[in-house]
XYZ file of C-alpha atoms in Angstrom:
111
model
C -0.067 -0.019 -0.033
C 1.445 3.359 -0.925
C -0.443 6.557 0.033
C 0.463 10.166 0.158
C 0.430 12.185 3.315
C 0.623 15.807 2.110
C 1.477 18.342 4.738
C 1.138 22.046 3.884
C -0.902 25.071 4.699
C -0.761 28.192 6.839
C 3.019 28.498 7.401
C 3.045 25.209 5.514
C 3.609 22.502 8.121
C 3.311 25.148 10.694
C 6.609 24.137 12.157
C 8.496 26.578 14.262
C 11.295 28.235 12.346
C 14.610 27.005 13.661
C 15.423 30.502 15.044
C 12.602 30.059 17.645
C 13.852 26.656 18.909
C 16.532 26.279 21.612
C 18.864 24.014 19.651
C 22.438 23.743 18.445
C 23.369 25.391 15.111
C 21.679 23.398 12.332
C 22.910 22.573 8.792
C 22.730 25.067 5.898
C 18.990 25.273 5.959
C 17.780 25.300 9.656
C 14.154 25.352 8.739
C 14.616 22.191 6.677
C 16.189 20.581 9.702
C 13.083 21.318 11.677
C 10.986 19.450 9.119
C 13.464 16.545 9.313
C 13.318 16.592 13.109
C 9.476 16.542 12.966
C 9.587 13.555 10.644
C 12.023 11.754 12.893
C 9.674 12.434 15.850
C 6.729 10.894 13.805
C 8.869 7.857 12.980
C 9.687 7.396 16.655
C 6.101 7.966 17.619
C 7.366 10.812 19.807
C 4.179 12.913 19.678
C 5.354 15.346 22.380
C 8.416 16.207 20.290
C 6.245 16.483 17.134
C 3.907 18.880 19.094
C 6.910 21.008 20.273
C 8.036 21.431 16.607
C 4.614 22.146 15.311
C 2.886 25.478 15.599
C -0.479 25.526 17.332
C -2.036 27.045 14.212
C -0.510 24.468 11.809
C -2.760 23.200 9.073
C -1.987 19.722 7.953
C -3.484 18.369 4.697
C -3.845 14.645 4.367
C -4.931 13.058 1.027
C -8.446 11.713 1.363
C -9.337 13.751 4.451
C -12.397 16.022 3.943
C -10.703 19.027 5.525
C -7.215 20.065 6.788
C -6.257 18.791 10.203
C -5.144 20.690 13.279
C -2.231 19.236 15.288
C -4.362 17.299 17.849
C -6.390 15.650 15.115
C -3.252 14.871 13.167
C -1.661 13.224 16.095
C -4.812 11.158 16.721
C -4.689 10.084 13.105
C -1.023 9.103 13.411
C -1.626 7.075 16.535
C -4.452 5.140 14.987
C -2.454 4.579 11.844
C 0.559 3.211 13.872
C -1.861 0.877 15.792
C -3.302 -0.539 12.592
C 0.012 -0.512 10.617
C 3.010 -0.876 12.988
C 5.436 -1.299 10.124
C 4.712 2.111 8.647
C 7.642 4.072 7.353
C 7.536 7.659 6.090
C 9.716 9.046 3.262
C 10.272 12.661 2.727
C 9.537 13.135 -0.988
C 9.799 16.935 -1.267
C 10.730 19.815 1.098
C 10.316 23.503 0.444
C 11.499 26.155 2.759
C 11.241 29.938 2.178
C 11.846 32.150 5.153
C 9.640 30.859 7.982
C 7.222 29.016 5.577
C 7.807 25.254 5.400
C 6.074 22.596 3.285
C 6.754 18.843 2.968
C 5.298 16.106 0.839
C 5.563 12.683 2.478
C 4.857 9.200 1.283
C 4.128 6.381 3.728
C 4.481 2.743 3.152
C 2.925 -0.031 5.167
C 1.444 -3.555 4.929
């Protein structure tokens, strides 16, 4: 099964720009590192870290969902997905960062 989880919207993923996080200096594109950190948190099912990296007003678009999701609903969806498909892996297909706007297109695979 191969589906697309598309995350974008107001401030794209709504992740905090790297300059607002207390962290060590990041690679050439700090905001891209924030997206990678959020994806790593999802992979580890570390929802607290994902929440820390995600703005409260984030809008997350998921293919097939009737409307964009706020962070709490997105986390609920991730939890139910992991429960049903524990072998899920997420792949970062595309990442765009412009100033403090971030957008990522992810693909997930599971059986």
